[in-house]
mmCIF file of C-alpha atoms in Angstrom:
data_model
loop_
_atom_site.group_PDB
_atom_site.id
_atom_site.type_symbol
_atom_site.label_atom_id
_atom_site.label_comp_id
_atom_site.label_asym_id
_atom_site.label_seq_id
_atom_site.Cartn_x
_atom_site.Cartn_y
_atom_site.Cartn_z
ATOM 1 C CA UNK W 1 0.000 0.000 0.000
ATOM 2 C CA UNK W 2 1.446 3.366 -1.040
ATOM 3 C CA UNK W 3 0.815 6.762 0.454
ATOM 4 C CA UNK W 4 1.136 10.166 -1.202
ATOM 5 C CA UNK W 5 3.846 12.608 -0.132
ATOM 6 C CA UNK W 6 2.904 14.648 2.922
ATOM 7 C CA UNK W 7 0.127 17.020 1.866
ATOM 8 C CA UNK W 8 1.131 20.438 3.179
ATOM 9 C CA UNK W 9 1.934 23.933 1.917
ATOM 10 C CA UNK W 10 4.982 22.741 -0.019
ATOM 11 C CA UNK W 11 2.981 19.946 -1.644
ATOM 12 C CA UNK W 12 0.496 22.443 -3.072
ATOM 13 C CA UNK W 13 3.267 24.862 -4.047
ATOM 14 C CA UNK W 14 4.891 22.032 -6.020
ATOM 15 C CA UNK W 15 1.560 21.025 -7.562
ATOM 16 C CA UNK W 16 0.948 24.564 -8.840
ATOM 17 C CA UNK W 17 4.578 24.872 -10.010
ATOM 18 C CA UNK W 18 4.340 21.535 -11.852
ATOM 19 C CA UNK W 19 1.061 22.524 -13.477
ATOM 20 C CA UNK W 20 2.401 25.893 -14.613
ATOM 21 C CA UNK W 21 5.529 24.203 -15.960
ATOM 22 C CA UNK W 22 3.333 21.611 -17.669
ATOM 23 C CA UNK W 23 1.432 24.361 -19.497
ATOM 24 C CA UNK W 24 4.557 26.059 -20.848
ATOM 25 C CA UNK W 25 6.375 22.766 -21.547
ATOM 26 C CA UNK W 26 3.348 21.411 -23.404
ATOM 27 C CA UNK W 27 3.273 24.496 -25.629
ATOM 28 C CA UNK W 28 7.040 24.241 -26.045
ATOM 29 C CA UNK W 29 6.784 20.667 -27.336
ATOM 30 C CA UNK W 30 3.744 21.121 -29.570
ATOM 31 C CA UNK W 31 4.426 24.636 -30.876
ATOM 32 C CA UNK W 32 8.088 25.624 -30.496
ATOM 33 C CA UNK W 33 9.386 22.136 -31.377
ATOM 34 C CA UNK W 34 6.745 21.905 -34.137
ATOM 35 C CA UNK W 35 5.452 18.456 -33.160
ATOM 36 C CA UNK W 36 1.890 19.741 -33.344
ATOM 37 C CA UNK W 37 -0.821 18.920 -30.829
ATOM 38 C CA UNK W 38 -1.251 15.368 -32.130
ATOM 39 C CA UNK W 39 2.462 14.523 -32.236
ATOM 40 C CA UNK W 40 3.147 16.204 -28.908
ATOM 41 C CA UNK W 41 0.244 14.362 -27.292
ATOM 42 C CA UNK W 42 1.437 10.978 -28.574
ATOM 43 C CA UNK W 43 5.030 11.527 -27.382
ATOM 44 C CA UNK W 44 3.978 12.773 -23.956
ATOM 45 C CA UNK W 45 1.408 10.026 -23.364
ATOM 46 C CA UNK W 46 4.107 7.431 -24.046
ATOM 47 C CA UNK W 47 6.438 9.125 -21.535
ATOM 48 C CA UNK W 48 3.617 9.449 -19.018
ATOM 49 C CA UNK W 49 2.667 5.760 -19.301
ATOM 50 C CA UNK W 50 6.289 4.649 -18.902
ATOM 51 C CA UNK W 51 6.705 6.768 -15.762
ATOM 52 C CA UNK W 52 3.283 5.626 -14.479
ATOM 53 C CA UNK W 53 4.181 1.944 -14.817
ATOM 54 C CA UNK W 54 7.530 2.490 -13.103
ATOM 55 C CA UNK W 55 5.710 4.248 -10.254
ATOM 56 C CA UNK W 56 3.050 1.542 -9.908
ATOM 57 C CA UNK W 57 5.532 -1.326 -9.849
ATOM 58 C CA UNK W 58 8.040 0.345 -7.541
ATOM 59 C CA UNK W 59 7.799 -1.017 -4.018
ATOM 60 C CA UNK W 60 7.808 2.343 -2.243
ATOM 61 C CA UNK W 61 6.587 5.815 -3.063
ATOM 62 C CA UNK W 62 9.611 7.731 -4.351
ATOM 63 C CA UNK W 63 9.315 11.508 -4.163
ATOM 64 C CA UNK W 64 11.300 12.227 -7.339
ATOM 65 C CA UNK W 65 9.281 9.677 -9.322
ATOM 66 C CA UNK W 66 5.993 11.026 -7.958
ATOM 67 C CA UNK W 67 6.768 14.584 -9.057
ATOM 68 C CA UNK W 68 8.061 13.363 -12.408
ATOM 69 C CA UNK W 69 4.720 11.670 -13.132
ATOM 70 C CA UNK W 70 2.823 14.748 -11.901
ATOM 71 C CA UNK W 71 4.794 17.002 -14.269
ATOM 72 C CA UNK W 72 4.402 14.621 -17.207
ATOM 73 C CA UNK W 73 0.665 14.379 -16.538
ATOM 74 C CA UNK W 74 0.379 18.164 -16.530
ATOM 75 C CA UNK W 75 2.445 18.512 -19.709
ATOM 76 C CA UNK W 76 0.508 15.778 -21.497
ATOM 77 C CA UNK W 77 -2.747 17.284 -20.254
ATOM 78 C CA UNK W 78 -1.855 20.558 -21.941
ATOM 79 C CA UNK W 79 -1.314 18.995 -25.367
ATOM 80 C CA UNK W 80 -4.319 16.653 -25.043
ATOM 81 C CA UNK W 81 -6.575 19.600 -24.205
ATOM 82 C CA UNK W 82 -5.208 21.664 -27.089
ATOM 83 C CA UNK W 83 -5.687 18.707 -29.432
ATOM 84 C CA UNK W 84 -9.329 18.308 -28.394
ATOM 85 C CA UNK W 85 -10.264 21.991 -28.413
ATOM 86 C CA UNK W 86 -8.176 23.283 -31.317
ATOM 87 C CA UNK W 87 -7.760 20.302 -33.638
ATOM 88 C CA UNK W 88 -10.598 17.849 -33.044
ATOM 89 C CA UNK W 89 -13.486 20.250 -32.420
ATOM 90 C CA UNK W 90 -12.275 23.176 -34.535
ATOM 91 C CA UNK W 91 -10.432 21.649 -37.498
ATOM 92 C CA UNK W 92 -12.266 18.317 -37.761
ATOM 93 C CA UNK W 93 -15.785 19.188 -36.564
ATOM 94 C CA UNK W 94 -15.882 22.805 -37.723
ATOM 95 C CA UNK W 95 -16.631 24.427 -34.360
ATOM 96 C CA UNK W 96 -15.069 27.715 -33.298
ATOM 97 C CA UNK W 97 -12.121 27.666 -30.923
ATOM 98 C CA UNK W 98 -14.327 29.133 -28.173
ATOM 99 C CA UNK W 99 -16.881 26.352 -28.650
ATOM 100 C CA UNK W 100 -14.015 23.861 -28.556
ATOM 101 C CA UNK W 101 -12.984 25.109 -25.099
ATOM 102 C CA UNK W 102 -16.543 24.706 -23.844
ATOM 103 C CA UNK W 103 -17.141 21.247 -25.365
ATOM 104 C CA UNK W 104 -13.718 20.046 -24.261
ATOM 105 C CA UNK W 105 -14.373 21.170 -20.689
ATOM 106 C CA UNK W 106 -17.763 19.408 -20.580
ATOM 107 C CA UNK W 107 -16.338 16.195 -22.083
ATOM 108 C CA UNK W 108 -13.481 16.122 -19.582
ATOM 109 C CA UNK W 109 -15.792 16.714 -16.610
ATOM 110 C CA UNK W 110 -17.683 13.568 -17.609
ATOM 111 C CA UNK W 111 -14.410 11.654 -18.111
ATOM 112 C CA UNK W 112 -13.155 12.636 -14.659
ATOM 113 C CA UNK W 113 -16.484 11.731 -13.078
ATOM 114 C CA UNK W 114 -16.363 8.319 -14.776
ATOM 115 C CA UNK W 115 -12.858 7.734 -13.405
ATOM 116 C CA UNK W 116 -14.057 8.388 -9.848
ATOM 117 C CA UNK W 117 -17.099 6.140 -10.343
ATOM 118 C CA UNK W 118 -14.858 3.272 -11.483
ATOM 119 C CA UNK W 119 -12.532 3.914 -8.532
ATOM 120 C CA UNK W 120 -15.313 3.879 -5.941
ATOM 121 C CA UNK W 121 -16.962 0.867 -7.562
ATOM 122 C CA UNK W 122 -13.702 -1.058 -7.382
ATOM 123 C CA UNK W 123 -12.644 0.096 -3.923
ATOM 124 C CA UNK W 124 -14.199 2.434 -1.372
ATOM 125 C CA UNK W 125 -11.434 1.849 1.166
ATOM 126 C CA UNK W 126 -8.407 2.886 -0.935
ATOM 127 C CA UNK W 127 -8.161 6.680 -0.750
ATOM 128 C CA UNK W 128 -5.462 9.336 -0.901
ATOM 129 C CA UNK W 129 -5.476 9.264 2.922
ATOM 130 C CA UNK W 130 -5.613 5.520 3.588
ATOM 131 C CA UNK W 131 -3.235 4.482 0.797
ATOM 132 C CA UNK W 132 -3.402 3.010 -2.707
ATOM 133 C CA UNK W 133 -2.904 -0.461 -4.118
ATOM 134 C CA UNK W 134 -1.757 -1.008 -7.722
ATOM 135 C CA UNK W 135 -5.248 -0.696 -9.248
ATOM 136 C CA UNK W 136 -6.246 2.410 -7.313
ATOM 137 C CA UNK W 137 -2.818 3.965 -7.890
ATOM 138 C CA UNK W 138 -3.388 3.511 -11.633
ATOM 139 C CA UNK W 139 -6.824 5.144 -11.301
ATOM 140 C CA UNK W 140 -5.273 7.920 -9.201
ATOM 141 C CA UNK W 141 -2.856 8.774 -12.018
ATOM 142 C CA UNK W 142 -5.601 8.596 -14.646
ATOM 143 C CA UNK W 143 -7.600 11.045 -12.504
ATOM 144 C CA UNK W 144 -4.538 13.308 -12.259
ATOM 145 C CA UNK W 145 -4.054 13.209 -16.049
ATOM 146 C CA UNK W 146 -7.752 13.837 -16.712
ATOM 147 C CA UNK W 147 -7.960 16.700 -14.203
ATOM 148 C CA UNK W 148 -4.813 18.206 -15.756
ATOM 149 C CA UNK W 149 -6.408 18.087 -19.204
ATOM 150 C CA UNK W 150 -9.632 19.503 -17.751
ATOM 151 C CA UNK W 151 -7.678 22.263 -16.030
ATOM 152 C CA UNK W 152 -6.078 23.366 -19.285
ATOM 153 C CA UNK W 153 -9.417 23.384 -21.131
ATOM 154 C CA UNK W 154 -11.177 25.214 -18.292
ATOM 155 C CA UNK W 155 -8.321 27.703 -17.953
ATOM 156 C CA UNK W 156 -8.515 28.438 -21.686
ATOM 157 C CA UNK W 157 -12.294 28.759 -21.383
ATOM 158 C CA UNK W 158 -11.938 31.388 -18.653
ATOM 159 C CA UNK W 159 -9.130 33.225 -20.430
ATOM 160 C CA UNK W 160 -10.658 33.306 -23.927
ATOM 161 C CA UNK W 161 -14.425 32.984 -23.490
ATOM 162 C CA UNK W 162 -14.956 35.340 -20.536
ATOM 163 C CA UNK W 163 -13.971 38.945 -19.781
ATOM 164 C CA UNK W 164 -11.618 37.705 -17.028
ATOM 165 C CA UNK W 165 -8.658 37.043 -19.306
ATOM 166 C CA UNK W 166 -5.482 35.318 -18.069
ATOM 167 C CA UNK W 167 -4.908 37.482 -14.990
ATOM 168 C CA UNK W 168 -8.572 37.645 -13.953
ATOM 169 C CA UNK W 169 -8.989 33.892 -14.426
ATOM 170 C CA UNK W 170 -5.965 33.232 -12.236
ATOM 171 C CA UNK W 171 -7.276 35.527 -9.485
ATOM 172 C CA UNK W 172 -10.733 33.906 -9.520
ATOM 173 C CA UNK W 173 -9.336 30.375 -9.367
ATOM 174 C CA UNK W 174 -6.876 31.353 -6.634
ATOM 175 C CA UNK W 175 -9.759 32.750 -4.577
ATOM 176 C CA UNK W 176 -11.676 29.475 -5.019
ATOM 177 C CA UNK W 177 -8.585 27.518 -3.954
ATOM 178 C CA UNK W 178 -8.245 29.718 -0.867
ATOM 179 C CA UNK W 179 -11.896 28.929 -0.075
ATOM 180 C CA UNK W 180 -11.141 25.203 -0.248
ATOM 181 C CA UNK W 181 -8.200 25.704 2.128
ATOM 182 C CA UNK W 182 -10.517 27.481 4.529
ATOM 183 C CA UNK W 183 -12.985 24.593 4.364
ATOM 184 C CA UNK W 184 -10.204 22.175 5.329
ATOM 185 C CA UNK W 185 -9.583 24.013 8.596
ATOM 186 C CA UNK W 186 -13.096 25.237 9.405
ATOM 187 C CA UNK W 187 -15.347 22.326 8.424
ATOM 188 C CA UNK W 188 -15.563 18.556 8.610
ATOM 189 C CA UNK W 189 -16.161 18.123 4.869
ATOM 190 C CA UNK W 190 -14.507 14.988 3.475
ATOM 191 C CA UNK W 191 -10.774 15.571 3.065
ATOM 192 C CA UNK W 192 -10.867 13.273 0.036
ATOM 193 C CA UNK W 193 -13.447 15.520 -1.646
ATOM 194 C CA UNK W 194 -11.530 18.694 -0.763
ATOM 195 C CA UNK W 195 -8.242 17.178 -2.001
ATOM 196 C CA UNK W 196 -9.666 16.464 -5.452
ATOM 197 C CA UNK W 197 -11.441 19.833 -5.563
ATOM 198 C CA UNK W 198 -8.105 21.518 -4.866
ATOM 199 C CA UNK W 199 -6.328 19.336 -7.451
ATOM 200 C CA UNK W 200 -8.894 20.277 -10.098
ATOM 201 C CA UNK W 201 -8.549 23.990 -9.240
ATOM 202 C CA UNK W 202 -4.741 23.995 -9.279
ATOM 203 C CA UNK W 203 -4.610 22.779 -12.884
ATOM 204 C CA UNK W 204 -6.448 25.748 -14.444
ATOM 205 C CA UNK W 205 -4.483 28.040 -12.102
ATOM 206 C CA UNK W 206 -1.283 26.583 -13.538
ATOM 207 C CA UNK W 207 -2.689 26.788 -17.064
ATOM 208 C CA UNK W 208 -3.689 30.447 -16.801
ATOM 209 C CA UNK W 209 -0.437 31.367 -15.033
ATOM 210 C CA UNK W 210 1.537 29.565 -17.728
ATOM 211 C CA UNK W 211 -0.341 31.393 -20.477
ATOM 212 C CA UNK W 212 0.168 34.695 -18.659
ATOM 213 C CA UNK W 213 3.932 34.092 -18.639
ATOM 214 C CA UNK W 214 4.190 33.071 -22.293
ATOM 215 C CA UNK W 215 1.514 34.945 -24.228
ATOM 216 C CA UNK W 216 1.624 38.552 -25.556
ATOM 217 C CA UNK W 217 -1.416 39.348 -23.405
ATOM 218 C CA UNK W 218 0.746 38.639 -20.352
ATOM 219 C CA UNK W 219 4.511 38.817 -19.778
ATOM 220 C CA UNK W 220 5.310 37.516 -23.279
ATOM 221 C CA UNK W 221 8.339 35.485 -22.169
ATOM 222 C CA UNK W 222 7.710 32.817 -24.789
ATOM 223 C CA UNK W 223 7.677 29.057 -24.216
ATOM 224 C CA UNK W 224 11.432 28.527 -23.855
ATOM 225 C CA UNK W 225 12.186 31.338 -21.384
ATOM 226 C CA UNK W 226 9.054 30.671 -19.336
ATOM 227 C CA UNK W 227 9.815 26.934 -19.117
ATOM 228 C CA UNK W 228 13.387 27.628 -17.964
ATOM 229 C CA UNK W 229 12.160 30.093 -15.329
ATOM 230 C CA UNK W 230 9.590 27.579 -14.058
ATOM 231 C CA UNK W 231 12.149 24.762 -13.873
ATOM 232 C CA UNK W 232 14.254 27.010 -11.613
ATOM 233 C CA UNK W 233 11.185 27.873 -9.500
ATOM 234 C CA UNK W 234 10.292 24.174 -9.239
ATOM 235 C CA UNK W 235 13.811 23.306 -8.032
ATOM 236 C CA UNK W 236 13.791 26.172 -5.524
ATOM 237 C CA UNK W 237 10.460 25.050 -4.043
ATOM 238 C CA UNK W 238 11.766 21.479 -3.722
ATOM 239 C CA UNK W 239 14.971 22.721 -2.065
ATOM 240 C CA UNK W 240 13.041 24.884 0.431
ATOM 241 C CA UNK W 241 10.750 21.953 1.236
ATOM 242 C CA UNK W 242 13.693 19.615 1.846
ATOM 243 C CA UNK W 243 15.515 22.162 4.049
ATOM 244 C CA UNK W 244 12.360 22.751 6.086
ATOM 245 C CA UNK W 245 11.850 18.995 6.499
ATOM 246 C CA UNK W 246 15.471 18.577 7.619
ATOM 247 C CA UNK W 247 15.161 21.359 10.201
ATOM 248 C CA UNK W 248 11.948 19.855 11.586
ATOM 249 C CA UNK W 249 13.662 16.457 11.850
ATOM 250 C CA UNK W 250 16.689 17.948 13.611
#
């Protein structure tokens, strides 16, 4: 039975950092490296599945491996979402890009709900708090990948289909995430439910933050510079977390 890394402030800081990096890295692979959304999606899904299988069949939960799979899921989620909204719905089905964001978001909500139904049908006892066996760990990572894809589609929906834009979308989602944090400390609502609510919210936060860093409407750093900056931020957050853990142990 495996348990997730300790869920604390640094965990969520790493989740948001990984999701933001996933957004810029996904665009880097599909756009800057010219693989396209289809080619980028195929390459990243293969990498994600390889890392997922290594994680599932490893005897213990390894922190580096866990965060590698999280980052790959976020990066793959970016290209999968862009493929659905911009290639499948727009180019193949003739919908507008804005309609693609909406349809993609709705489709992915159903896909995520189906994943949780399968999980609870198979096992009600294996949770992120109690621990995961091989089957529920696989479903956990599928839920992470699906919520990452949903987050990108929903983030694009907020940024492009509403007056909020990239910065306004990020502020709204951050406020909702802060509300979830408050519910953790002030209510007895299921921690499992609040965990997945927070996970779902952090993905569009990362997506909108990533777009704000790369796009002309934001800081216009471009995919390469933004990805390099976020890799440094990711490493710094990990280093701070490890130093804090060491001090607490001492």
